[in-house]
Coordinates of C-alpha atoms in Angstrom, one line a residue:
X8 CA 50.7 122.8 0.2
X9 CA 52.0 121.0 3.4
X10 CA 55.4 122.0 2.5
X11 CA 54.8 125.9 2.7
X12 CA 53.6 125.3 5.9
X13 CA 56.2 123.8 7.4
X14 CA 58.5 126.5 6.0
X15 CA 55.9 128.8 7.7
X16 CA 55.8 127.0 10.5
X17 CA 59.9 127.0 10.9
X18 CA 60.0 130.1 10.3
X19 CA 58.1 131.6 12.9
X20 CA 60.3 129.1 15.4
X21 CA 63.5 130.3 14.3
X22 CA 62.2 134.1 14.6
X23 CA 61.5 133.0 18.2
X24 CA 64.7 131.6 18.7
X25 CA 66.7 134.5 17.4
X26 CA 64.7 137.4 19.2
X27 CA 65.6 134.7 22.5
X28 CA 69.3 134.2 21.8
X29 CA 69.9 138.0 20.6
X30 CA 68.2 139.4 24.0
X31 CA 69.8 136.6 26.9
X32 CA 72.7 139.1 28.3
X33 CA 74.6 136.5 30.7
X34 CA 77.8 135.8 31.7
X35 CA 77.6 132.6 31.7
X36 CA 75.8 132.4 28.1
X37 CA 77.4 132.9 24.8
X38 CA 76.6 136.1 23.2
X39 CA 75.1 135.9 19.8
X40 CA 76.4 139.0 17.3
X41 CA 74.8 138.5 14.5
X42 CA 72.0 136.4 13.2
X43 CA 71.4 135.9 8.9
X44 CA 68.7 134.0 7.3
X45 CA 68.3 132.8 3.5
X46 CA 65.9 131.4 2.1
X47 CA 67.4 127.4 3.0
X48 CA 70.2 128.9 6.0
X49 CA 70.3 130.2 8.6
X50 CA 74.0 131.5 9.8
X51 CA 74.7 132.7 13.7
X52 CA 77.8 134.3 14.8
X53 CA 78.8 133.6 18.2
X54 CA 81.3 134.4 20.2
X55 CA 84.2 132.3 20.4
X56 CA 84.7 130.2 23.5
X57 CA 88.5 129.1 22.9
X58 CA 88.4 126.7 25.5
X59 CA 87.2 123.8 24.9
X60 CA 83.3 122.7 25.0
X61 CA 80.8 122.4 28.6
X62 CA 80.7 118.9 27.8
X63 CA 85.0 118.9 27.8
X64 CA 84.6 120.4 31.2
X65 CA 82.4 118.2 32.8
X66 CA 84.2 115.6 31.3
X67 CA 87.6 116.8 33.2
X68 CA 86.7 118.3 35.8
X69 CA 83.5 116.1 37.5
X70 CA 79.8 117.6 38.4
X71 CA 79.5 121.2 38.5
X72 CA 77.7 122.5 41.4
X73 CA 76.6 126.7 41.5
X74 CA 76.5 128.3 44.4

């Protein structure tokens, strides 16, 4: 049915996206510590960035320009 394959076909995004996000080491990327799927969820801990969103920053502080 077309519904199992969509599930399929989610599935083998999300594995995709979780080998990416557990394997990016940057400092300027949030780490990812764990990653748990069920059968309907899919749960990511991350690490805590206590300061507000990127979008906050901009917001307050202009353009951001990287040298």
């Amino acid at each position: 049915p077309l519904s199992d394959q969509i599930k399929d076909w989610r599935g083998y995004l999300l594995d995709g996206e979780k080998k990416a996000m557990s394997t990016i080491k940057n400092q300027y990327v949030i780490k990812t510590h764990d990653i748990v799927q069920q059968a309907d969820y899919c749960y990511i801990v991350m690490e805590l960035c206590s300061n507000g969103t990127l979008k906050d920053y901009i917001q307050s502080k202009g353009i951001i320009y990287f040298i």
